[in-house]
Every structure is written in C-alpha cells, then in structure tokens.
C-alpha cells in the first residue's frame, strides 16, 4: 500500500528504549480505510510498542506516524482521535456499565438519545445487557474487557487500536467478540490496527497480517498468502495452528528431474528443477512441510510418495484427528527462525495429521509419506524462502 492514501500506521519507525534495546527497527505498517490489519508476533517482538507509537504514547526515534494519511508524529495523544483498547481495560469505578460504555460520547457532548441508542446497540452486540447496571468492581476480567471494547466501538474515531483485547476471555467468548469487532470496524470503514500473539485469532479476523520478529516487519500479506507463501522459516512456523515441519535436504537432479536427498533417501519431486532453484542443485536447502502434507504411510493413500521412518515424540488428540510430532532420521534444522523447540531436538521434526483412531503413541515407530510437491524451500543460512512449490491437485 502506497503512502499518500488515507492510511494509518507507522512509516520507517524506529524506537530505542532508554536502556538501549531496540523495540522497532525501521518498521512500516499501514492500514487502509476500513481495513482490519493485525500485527502478529511473539512476546517482545515490538507489537505493543508499534501500537503505542500510533496512539502517541511512545515517541519515535525515527520515522513517521500517519492517521488517515495525515502526519501526526508531533501531535499529542489527545489530538490524534484514536480509540484504543488495552489488554487491561481501565473503567471508571463509580460508573455502571452503561455509563462507562457511553462515557466517550458524553464527553464529546453527543445528544443523550444518540448516546442511549449506541449504548444499547453495543450492549446487545457484546451480550452485555444483563450487566448494564453493574459497577466495574463486580465484573470479571473478561467482562471488564468486553466493556472496554464496547466503549471504544461506540465511537467513530479516525482509527481503532486494539492491544490484545481478548487475552482474558474464554474460547467461546473470544470467537464471539472478535466477530463483533470485525463486523463493527468494517461497517464503519475505520482503519484498525489489532495486536495479538495468537495466530489463530489473526487468521480468523485479519484482512492483512503484519508479522513482527524482534522489532522488524518480516512480512505483510493476507492470511492466505502468509500460509501459502511464507517469506521466512519464522513466518512459516508462526502461521498455522500446527507448526511447520523442517527437514534439512540437498537438492538433486537426475535426467532433468528434481528430488531432495534426506539422509539416505530421495524424496522425488516428479518434476523438472524449478527455474528459481537451478543454481541450487547440489546445495543444501531446508524443506518446510505442512502437517497436511505428511501422511500415514500405512494408509496407502499416496503410493507415489517416498516414506521416511521416524519415532513419535508427541501425540495430540484433537477429536477429529491426531497430530503426531515425528522425529525422522535427519539432523535438526538450526536455520534462523527455526524455533527454540526444534533447536533442542536431536533430530529433524515433522508434524503429521493421522486419523483420530491411530494407535501410534509417544515412542512408537512410524512411517510417514512426505509430499514434497507442496514443500516450501528455504535457505539454510538466512532462513529466507527460495521457492514455494505448486500444490498437488486435490483428490
């Protein structure tokens, strides 16, 4: 998205804390009008710092803040016209829920009938009707969070900023709340930046996602694009309900056909070497394999695939299926972004979707079929993506 449209966010933003640690490194994150842009990353990645910079609560060492396309870098927070929701909502203790919901409109001198109408609309949407007469001290953390969200959504600001607003909600409440937030901000056409470390939440509501790693924007794309074409090993591992599996391999070619040597076995691609990988033949790469592309070899579903032997190191039953973590006969991947868990492993780890009725348990020997035609190819030194192979046709 080009700077100059009615965008909201930061441009080339750098923030250095007083102790010298860098919270943001040249970050550019911009949400368009009516767009819900999620800033996603692990704790300490710079997400909240970015949001606070947009709100004016954190000063930039370098860069600009735009709200609706206007440079507000030097404006104080009260002049920026943003509605911000923090992880811990601060409500006015001597006001009941209805008064807290309408407080922002009342201080802006909106007519009482309008305030009452908007309060009821938000209370219905957030299922707060039964709480309208209660004081904050009598509410749970999750209920206070709902009121904080409603107090922000009742307004029509220049931008909405959400900082982990659903952290204290149960699973059912989070689902309902995030749907309501997405519906309201999209309907109002207001730029929205939403911070979370929960990738499932991000995938569910985002128009686009900006992935942050140690203060750096690694990739900005739609949820589908992030999953299908992760820019780095880190993004590949962070996006998806089950972590991506990583295999060290060597790209090989015979009679013009490509394959990947993993240990003593060749995983055949059954296709020519892709143009983007021609200069990598004979070199080491890292294969990123999604769990849906690792199959139980005993099922016989994919007879043209090469199987790898392994030992189950983890088994997670989900009801509809069982997710197995399988250690295969290959060294672990230590490329940038491969994750602390995999760094501690003694062998490469794949995740596989097995049937719910599998008898495999931790310690079981298994054979898995690996569909390398759907692999993501990464550079083992930089961790950056080299190529994303075309998916196999649906069965």
Short mmCIF file of C-alpha atoms in Angstrom, two decimals:
data_model
loop_
_atom_site.label_atom_id
_atom_site.label_comp_id
_atom_site.label_asym_id
_atom_site.label_seq_id
_atom_site.Cartn_x
_atom_site.Cartn_y
_atom_site.Cartn_z
CA UNK A 1 0.00 0.00 0.00
CA UNK A 2 1.46 3.35 -1.04
CA UNK A 3 1.95 6.15 1.45
CA UNK A 4 -0.26 9.08 0.45
CA UNK A 5 -3.63 7.35 0.60
CA UNK A 6 -5.79 7.59 3.73
CA UNK A 7 -3.64 5.10 5.62
CA UNK A 8 -3.00 4.75 9.34
CA UNK A 9 0.14 3.41 10.98
CA UNK A 10 3.89 3.96 11.07
CA UNK A 11 6.46 4.55 8.34
CA UNK A 12 10.13 3.61 8.83
CA UNK A 13 9.57 3.65 12.58
CA UNK A 14 12.45 3.05 14.98
CA UNK A 15 12.05 3.03 18.76
CA UNK A 16 15.00 2.65 21.12
CA UNK A 17 14.29 2.25 24.84
CA UNK A 18 16.28 4.15 27.46
CA UNK A 19 18.40 1.07 28.20
CA UNK A 20 19.49 0.89 24.58
CA UNK A 21 17.32 -2.03 23.47
CA UNK A 22 15.68 -1.57 20.07
CA UNK A 23 11.90 -2.17 20.12
CA UNK A 24 11.21 -1.27 16.48
CA UNK A 25 13.65 -1.35 13.56
CA UNK A 26 12.53 0.69 10.55
CA UNK A 27 9.00 -0.73 10.72
CA UNK A 28 6.38 0.27 8.17
CA UNK A 29 2.86 -0.96 8.95
CA UNK A 30 -0.11 0.80 7.34
CA UNK A 31 -3.82 0.00 7.48
CA UNK A 32 -6.14 1.31 4.79
CA UNK A 33 -9.62 2.79 5.32
CA UNK A 34 -11.93 0.10 6.69
CA UNK A 35 -9.08 -2.43 6.83
CA UNK A 36 -8.50 -4.61 9.87
CA UNK A 37 -4.74 -5.10 9.93
CA UNK A 38 -3.41 -7.48 12.57
CA UNK A 39 0.12 -7.07 13.95
CA UNK A 40 1.25 -10.56 14.91
CA UNK A 41 4.35 -11.89 16.59
CA UNK A 42 5.77 -13.42 19.76
CA UNK A 43 6.03 -11.59 23.06
CA UNK A 44 8.72 -8.92 22.99
CA UNK A 45 8.53 -8.54 19.23
CA UNK A 46 7.55 -4.85 19.27
CA UNK A 47 3.80 -5.17 18.67
CA UNK A 48 2.56 -3.06 21.58
CA UNK A 49 5.33 -0.52 21.03
CA UNK A 50 4.11 -0.03 17.46
CA UNK A 51 0.54 0.47 18.63
CA UNK A 52 1.56 2.90 21.36
CA UNK A 53 3.58 4.87 18.81
CA UNK A 54 0.47 5.30 16.65
CA UNK A 55 -1.50 6.44 19.72
CA UNK A 56 1.24 8.91 20.71
CA UNK A 57 2.11 7.12 23.94
CA UNK A 58 5.61 6.20 22.72
CA UNK A 59 7.93 8.59 20.88
CA UNK A 60 9.69 7.55 17.70
CA UNK A 61 13.44 7.87 17.44
CA UNK A 62 12.98 7.97 13.68
CA UNK A 63 10.06 7.68 11.27
CA UNK A 64 6.52 9.00 10.96
CA UNK A 65 3.04 8.28 12.27
CA UNK A 66 0.12 8.67 9.90
CA UNK A 67 -3.58 8.69 10.80
CA UNK A 68 -5.94 8.92 7.86
CA UNK A 69 -2.99 9.87 5.68
CA UNK A 70 -2.13 12.88 7.89
CA UNK A 71 1.28 13.10 9.56
CA UNK A 72 0.56 13.27 13.31
CA UNK A 73 4.07 12.41 14.52
CA UNK A 74 4.34 15.59 16.56
CA UNK A 75 0.73 15.72 17.79
CA UNK A 76 -0.01 14.82 21.44
CA UNK A 77 -2.19 11.74 22.06
CA UNK A 78 -5.37 13.72 22.77
CA UNK A 79 -5.17 15.33 19.33
CA UNK A 80 -4.92 12.07 17.37
CA UNK A 81 -8.58 10.97 17.57
CA UNK A 82 -7.94 7.26 18.10
CA UNK A 83 -9.97 4.78 20.14
CA UNK A 84 -7.56 2.40 21.87
CA UNK A 85 -8.33 -0.76 23.81
CA UNK A 86 -5.65 -2.12 26.13
CA UNK A 87 -5.27 -5.68 27.42
CA UNK A 88 -6.42 -4.47 30.84
CA UNK A 89 -9.39 -2.13 30.44
CA UNK A 90 -9.44 0.82 32.84
CA UNK A 91 -13.08 1.62 33.60
CA UNK A 92 -14.45 4.49 35.67
CA UNK A 93 -15.10 2.73 39.01
CA UNK A 94 -18.05 4.87 40.18
CA UNK A 95 -19.96 4.49 36.89
CA UNK A 96 -22.04 1.46 35.94
CA UNK A 97 -21.50 -0.44 32.70
CA UNK A 98 -24.00 1.65 30.72
CA UNK A 99 -22.32 4.88 31.84
CA UNK A 100 -18.85 3.51 31.05
CA UNK A 101 -19.96 2.48 27.58
CA UNK A 102 -21.34 5.92 26.80
CA UNK A 103 -18.63 7.95 28.56
CA UNK A 104 -16.65 8.78 25.42
CA UNK A 105 -19.72 10.09 23.64
CA UNK A 106 -20.88 12.13 26.63
CA UNK A 107 -17.56 13.97 26.95
CA UNK A 108 -17.86 14.78 23.25
CA UNK A 109 -21.28 16.26 24.00
CA UNK A 110 -23.30 13.92 21.82
CA UNK A 111 -27.09 14.12 22.34
CA UNK A 112 -28.40 11.86 25.10
CA UNK A 113 -30.82 9.94 22.81
CA UNK A 114 -27.91 9.13 20.49
CA UNK A 115 -25.75 8.01 23.42
CA UNK A 116 -28.52 5.77 24.77
CA UNK A 117 -29.13 4.24 21.33
CA UNK A 118 -25.46 3.46 20.75
CA UNK A 119 -25.02 2.05 24.26
CA UNK A 120 -27.88 -0.38 23.72
CA UNK A 121 -26.54 -1.39 20.28
CA UNK A 122 -23.09 -2.22 21.69
CA UNK A 123 -24.55 -3.93 24.75
CA UNK A 124 -26.63 -6.20 22.52
CA UNK A 125 -23.74 -6.94 20.18
CA UNK A 126 -21.38 -7.77 23.04
CA UNK A 127 -24.05 -9.54 25.13
CA UNK A 128 -23.74 -7.04 27.98
CA UNK A 129 -27.41 -6.28 28.52
CA UNK A 130 -27.55 -8.13 31.84
CA UNK A 131 -24.55 -6.13 33.12
CA UNK A 132 -25.64 -2.59 32.29
CA UNK A 133 -26.46 -1.61 35.87
CA UNK A 134 -23.35 -3.19 37.45
CA UNK A 135 -20.19 -1.41 38.60
CA UNK A 136 -16.71 -2.45 37.36
CA UNK A 137 -15.70 -3.88 40.76
CA UNK A 138 -18.37 -6.57 40.40
CA UNK A 139 -17.20 -7.69 36.93
CA UNK A 140 -14.75 -10.41 35.95
CA UNK A 141 -11.61 -9.52 33.99
CA UNK A 142 -13.26 -10.81 30.82
CA UNK A 143 -16.41 -8.76 31.40
CA UNK A 144 -14.35 -5.61 32.03
CA UNK A 145 -12.57 -6.33 28.78
CA UNK A 146 -15.91 -6.55 26.95
CA UNK A 147 -16.95 -3.18 28.34
CA UNK A 148 -13.60 -1.68 27.28
CA UNK A 149 -14.10 -2.95 23.74
CA UNK A 150 -17.67 -1.66 23.67
CA UNK A 151 -16.58 1.77 24.95
CA UNK A 152 -14.16 2.05 22.00
CA UNK A 153 -16.52 0.67 19.36
CA UNK A 154 -19.30 3.05 20.35
CA UNK A 155 -17.28 5.87 18.81
CA UNK A 156 -16.40 6.64 15.19
CA UNK A 157 -12.75 7.72 15.58
CA UNK A 158 -10.12 8.25 12.90
CA UNK A 159 -8.58 4.88 13.86
CA UNK A 160 -9.17 1.93 16.16
CA UNK A 161 -6.20 0.45 18.05
CA UNK A 162 -6.58 -2.88 19.86
CA UNK A 163 -3.82 -4.27 22.10
CA UNK A 164 -4.53 -7.93 23.00
CA UNK A 165 -8.18 -7.07 23.81
CA UNK A 166 -9.30 -10.70 24.18
CA UNK A 167 -6.46 -12.03 26.32
CA UNK A 168 -8.73 -12.66 29.32
CA UNK A 169 -11.65 -14.29 27.52
CA UNK A 170 -12.51 -17.96 27.21
CA UNK A 171 -12.53 -19.61 23.77
CA UNK A 172 -16.27 -19.18 23.10
CA UNK A 173 -16.24 -15.53 24.20
CA UNK A 174 -13.14 -14.78 22.09
CA UNK A 175 -14.86 -16.14 18.98
CA UNK A 176 -17.98 -14.03 19.55
CA UNK A 177 -16.01 -10.91 20.46
CA UNK A 178 -13.64 -10.98 17.50
CA UNK A 179 -16.56 -11.42 15.09
CA UNK A 180 -18.27 -8.42 16.62
CA UNK A 181 -15.13 -6.28 16.45
CA UNK A 182 -14.52 -7.19 12.80
CA UNK A 183 -18.14 -6.52 11.88
CA UNK A 184 -18.25 -3.10 13.56
CA UNK A 185 -14.93 -1.69 12.33
CA UNK A 186 -15.53 -2.92 8.78
CA UNK A 187 -19.03 -1.44 8.80
CA UNK A 188 -17.72 1.93 9.99
CA UNK A 189 -14.95 2.00 7.39
CA UNK A 190 -12.36 2.95 10.03
CA UNK A 191 -8.70 1.89 9.80
CA UNK A 192 -7.97 -0.65 12.53
CA UNK A 193 -4.66 -2.00 13.87
CA UNK A 194 -5.10 -5.03 16.09
CA UNK A 195 -2.20 -6.51 18.08
CA UNK A 196 -2.14 -10.17 19.13
CA UNK A 197 0.29 -13.05 19.64
CA UNK A 198 -2.48 -15.55 18.81
CA UNK A 199 -2.08 -16.61 15.18
CA UNK A 200 -5.49 -18.35 15.12
CA UNK A 201 -7.12 -15.08 16.11
CA UNK A 202 -5.12 -13.22 13.46
CA UNK A 203 -6.05 -15.67 10.71
CA UNK A 204 -9.73 -15.50 11.70
CA UNK A 205 -10.25 -11.73 11.53
CA UNK A 206 -7.46 -10.05 9.57
CA UNK A 207 -7.72 -8.50 6.14
CA UNK A 208 -3.93 -8.47 6.24
CA UNK A 209 -1.34 -9.50 8.79
CA UNK A 210 1.98 -7.82 9.58
CA UNK A 211 4.37 -10.32 11.16
CA UNK A 212 6.93 -8.80 13.56
CA UNK A 213 10.10 -10.50 14.71
CA UNK A 214 12.39 -8.69 17.15
CA UNK A 215 11.08 -5.29 16.09
CA UNK A 216 11.38 -5.95 12.36
CA UNK A 217 8.48 -6.36 9.95
CA UNK A 218 9.18 -9.70 8.30
CA UNK A 219 6.14 -9.94 6.01
CA UNK A 220 2.82 -8.18 5.39
CA UNK A 221 0.21 -10.14 3.46
CA UNK A 222 -3.27 -11.63 3.58
CA UNK A 223 -3.76 -14.66 5.83
CA UNK A 224 -3.92 -16.98 2.82
CA UNK A 225 -0.76 -15.52 1.31
CA UNK A 226 1.14 -15.86 4.58
CA UNK A 227 0.19 -19.51 4.90
CA UNK A 228 0.81 -20.37 1.24
CA UNK A 229 3.99 -18.34 0.73
CA UNK A 230 5.79 -17.56 3.99
CA UNK A 231 8.73 -15.22 3.41
CA UNK A 232 10.91 -16.91 6.04
CA UNK A 233 11.16 -20.03 8.18
CA UNK A 234 9.99 -17.91 11.11
CA UNK A 235 6.77 -16.91 9.32
CA UNK A 236 6.21 -20.49 8.17
CA UNK A 237 6.48 -21.71 11.73
CA UNK A 238 4.42 -18.95 13.29
CA UNK A 239 1.48 -19.07 10.88
CA UNK A 240 -0.69 -22.15 11.18
CA UNK A 241 -2.40 -23.96 14.05
CA UNK A 242 0.30 -26.66 13.96
CA UNK A 243 3.98 -25.72 13.50
CA UNK A 244 5.54 -26.39 10.12
CA UNK A 245 7.97 -29.32 9.93
CA UNK A 246 11.54 -28.64 8.82
CA UNK A 247 13.81 -31.07 7.01
CA UNK A 248 17.46 -30.49 6.06
CA UNK A 249 17.89 -31.68 2.48
CA UNK A 250 20.09 -31.46 -0.59
CA UNK A 251 18.52 -30.51 -3.91
CA UNK A 252 19.48 -33.13 -6.52
CA UNK A 253 18.69 -33.64 -10.18
CA UNK A 254 18.73 -36.69 -12.43
CA UNK A 255 17.77 -36.70 -16.10
CA UNK A 256 16.32 -33.22 -15.63
CA UNK A 257 14.03 -34.30 -12.79
CA UNK A 258 14.36 -32.87 -9.31
CA UNK A 259 14.45 -34.50 -5.92
CA UNK A 260 15.60 -33.89 -2.37
CA UNK A 261 18.11 -36.08 -0.59
CA UNK A 262 17.12 -36.51 3.06
CA UNK A 263 19.53 -38.79 4.87
CA UNK A 264 19.79 -41.97 2.80
CA UNK A 265 16.53 -41.41 0.88
CA UNK A 266 15.50 -39.34 -2.12
CA UNK A 267 12.14 -37.58 -1.99
CA UNK A 268 11.20 -37.29 -5.66
CA UNK A 269 9.55 -34.12 -6.90
CA UNK A 270 8.42 -35.83 -10.14
CA UNK A 271 9.01 -32.56 -12.00
CA UNK A 272 11.93 -30.63 -13.51
CA UNK A 273 14.02 -28.40 -11.27
CA UNK A 274 12.12 -25.09 -10.90
CA UNK A 275 13.84 -22.16 -12.59
CA UNK A 276 14.22 -20.37 -9.25
CA UNK A 277 16.25 -23.31 -7.89
CA UNK A 278 18.51 -24.18 -10.84
CA UNK A 279 21.57 -22.58 -9.21
CA UNK A 280 20.85 -24.53 -6.01
CA UNK A 281 21.27 -28.04 -7.45
CA UNK A 282 23.78 -29.94 -5.32
CA UNK A 283 23.39 -27.48 -2.44
CA UNK A 284 21.74 -27.72 0.95
CA UNK A 285 18.24 -26.37 1.49
CA UNK A 286 15.57 -26.59 4.17
CA UNK A 287 12.21 -28.13 3.31
CA UNK A 288 9.21 -26.67 5.11
CA UNK A 289 6.46 -29.29 5.21
CA UNK A 290 2.96 -28.51 6.49
CA UNK A 291 1.24 -31.21 8.64
CA UNK A 292 -1.43 -31.78 5.97
CA UNK A 293 1.35 -32.88 3.60
CA UNK A 294 2.74 -35.60 5.89
CA UNK A 295 0.68 -38.78 5.77
CA UNK A 296 0.42 -42.16 7.47
CA UNK A 297 2.34 -44.39 5.06
CA UNK A 298 0.29 -47.45 6.10
CA UNK A 299 -2.87 -45.89 4.68
CA UNK A 300 -1.63 -46.35 1.09
CA UNK A 301 -3.28 -43.07 0.07
CA UNK A 302 -0.21 -41.76 -1.78
CA UNK A 303 1.64 -44.73 -3.29
CA UNK A 304 3.90 -42.47 -5.40
CA UNK A 305 5.41 -40.76 -2.35
CA UNK A 306 8.61 -41.81 -0.62
CA UNK A 307 8.20 -42.64 3.05
CA UNK A 308 10.53 -41.73 5.89
CA UNK A 309 10.91 -43.78 9.08
CA UNK A 310 10.53 -41.96 12.37
CA UNK A 311 9.69 -42.13 16.04
CA UNK A 312 6.71 -40.35 17.59
CA UNK A 313 7.81 -37.74 20.13
CA UNK A 314 4.41 -36.11 20.64
CA UNK A 315 0.76 -37.03 20.08
CA UNK A 316 -2.08 -34.51 20.36
CA UNK A 317 -5.62 -35.86 20.01
CA UNK A 318 -7.99 -33.14 18.73
CA UNK A 319 -11.17 -35.18 18.31
CA UNK A 320 -11.30 -35.22 14.52
CA UNK A 321 -7.67 -36.32 14.15
CA UNK A 322 -4.40 -36.89 15.98
CA UNK A 323 -1.43 -34.59 15.37
CA UNK A 324 1.84 -36.53 15.67
CA UNK A 325 5.27 -35.00 16.08
CA UNK A 326 7.70 -37.37 14.38
CA UNK A 327 11.49 -37.34 14.71
CA UNK A 328 12.99 -38.60 11.45
CA UNK A 329 16.48 -39.83 10.58
CA UNK A 330 17.95 -36.42 9.75
CA UNK A 331 19.76 -33.79 11.82
CA UNK A 332 17.72 -30.91 13.29
CA UNK A 333 17.43 -27.62 11.46
CA UNK A 334 19.27 -24.68 13.01
CA UNK A 335 18.44 -22.04 10.42
CA UNK A 336 17.26 -18.60 11.62
CA UNK A 337 13.66 -18.72 12.80
CA UNK A 338 13.55 -22.49 13.23
CA UNK A 339 12.43 -22.09 16.83
CA UNK A 340 13.77 -22.93 20.26
CA UNK A 341 11.86 -26.21 20.49
CA UNK A 342 13.39 -27.56 17.30
CA UNK A 343 16.83 -26.27 18.29
CA UNK A 344 16.70 -28.54 21.33
CA UNK A 345 15.70 -31.58 19.26
CA UNK A 346 18.28 -34.19 18.39
CA UNK A 347 16.62 -34.99 15.04
CA UNK A 348 14.52 -33.16 12.48
CA UNK A 349 10.85 -32.93 13.42
CA UNK A 350 7.82 -33.33 11.18
CA UNK A 351 4.19 -32.84 12.18
CA UNK A 352 1.67 -35.21 10.65
CA UNK A 353 -2.12 -35.43 10.63
CA UNK A 354 -3.10 -39.01 11.44
CA UNK A 355 -6.60 -40.39 11.85
CA UNK A 356 -8.25 -39.98 15.24
CA UNK A 357 -8.16 -43.75 15.67
CA UNK A 358 -4.41 -44.19 15.22
CA UNK A 359 -2.72 -46.44 17.75
CA UNK A 360 0.57 -44.54 17.46
CA UNK A 361 1.79 -43.12 20.77
CA UNK A 362 4.93 -41.42 22.03
CA UNK A 363 7.79 -43.82 21.38
CA UNK A 364 6.02 -45.62 18.51
CA UNK A 365 7.93 -46.28 15.29
CA UNK A 366 6.02 -44.94 12.27
CA UNK A 367 6.46 -44.46 8.54
CA UNK A 368 5.32 -41.16 7.04
CA UNK A 369 4.80 -40.20 3.41
CA UNK A 370 6.12 -36.72 2.65
CA UNK A 371 4.55 -34.78 -0.22
CA UNK A 372 7.49 -32.61 -1.30
CA UNK A 373 5.44 -31.30 -4.26
CA UNK A 374 3.85 -28.99 -1.68
CA UNK A 375 7.06 -28.05 0.14
CA UNK A 376 8.39 -24.61 0.94
CA UNK A 377 12.09 -24.28 0.12
CA UNK A 378 14.21 -22.12 2.44
CA UNK A 379 17.83 -21.01 2.53
CA UNK A 380 19.54 -22.81 5.45
CA UNK A 381 21.81 -19.82 6.18
CA UNK A 382 19.39 -16.87 6.03
CA UNK A 383 16.12 -18.69 6.68
CA UNK A 384 14.50 -16.81 3.78
CA UNK A 385 12.21 -18.50 1.26
CA UNK A 386 13.74 -19.55 -2.04
CA UNK A 387 10.65 -21.06 -3.66
CA UNK A 388 7.16 -22.37 -2.89
CA UNK A 389 6.31 -25.47 -4.87
CA UNK A 390 2.95 -25.86 -6.57
CA UNK A 391 0.32 -27.83 -4.59
CA UNK A 392 -0.69 -31.30 -5.66
CA UNK A 393 -4.15 -31.49 -7.28
CA UNK A 394 -6.99 -32.07 -4.82
CA UNK A 395 -8.24 -35.64 -4.57
#
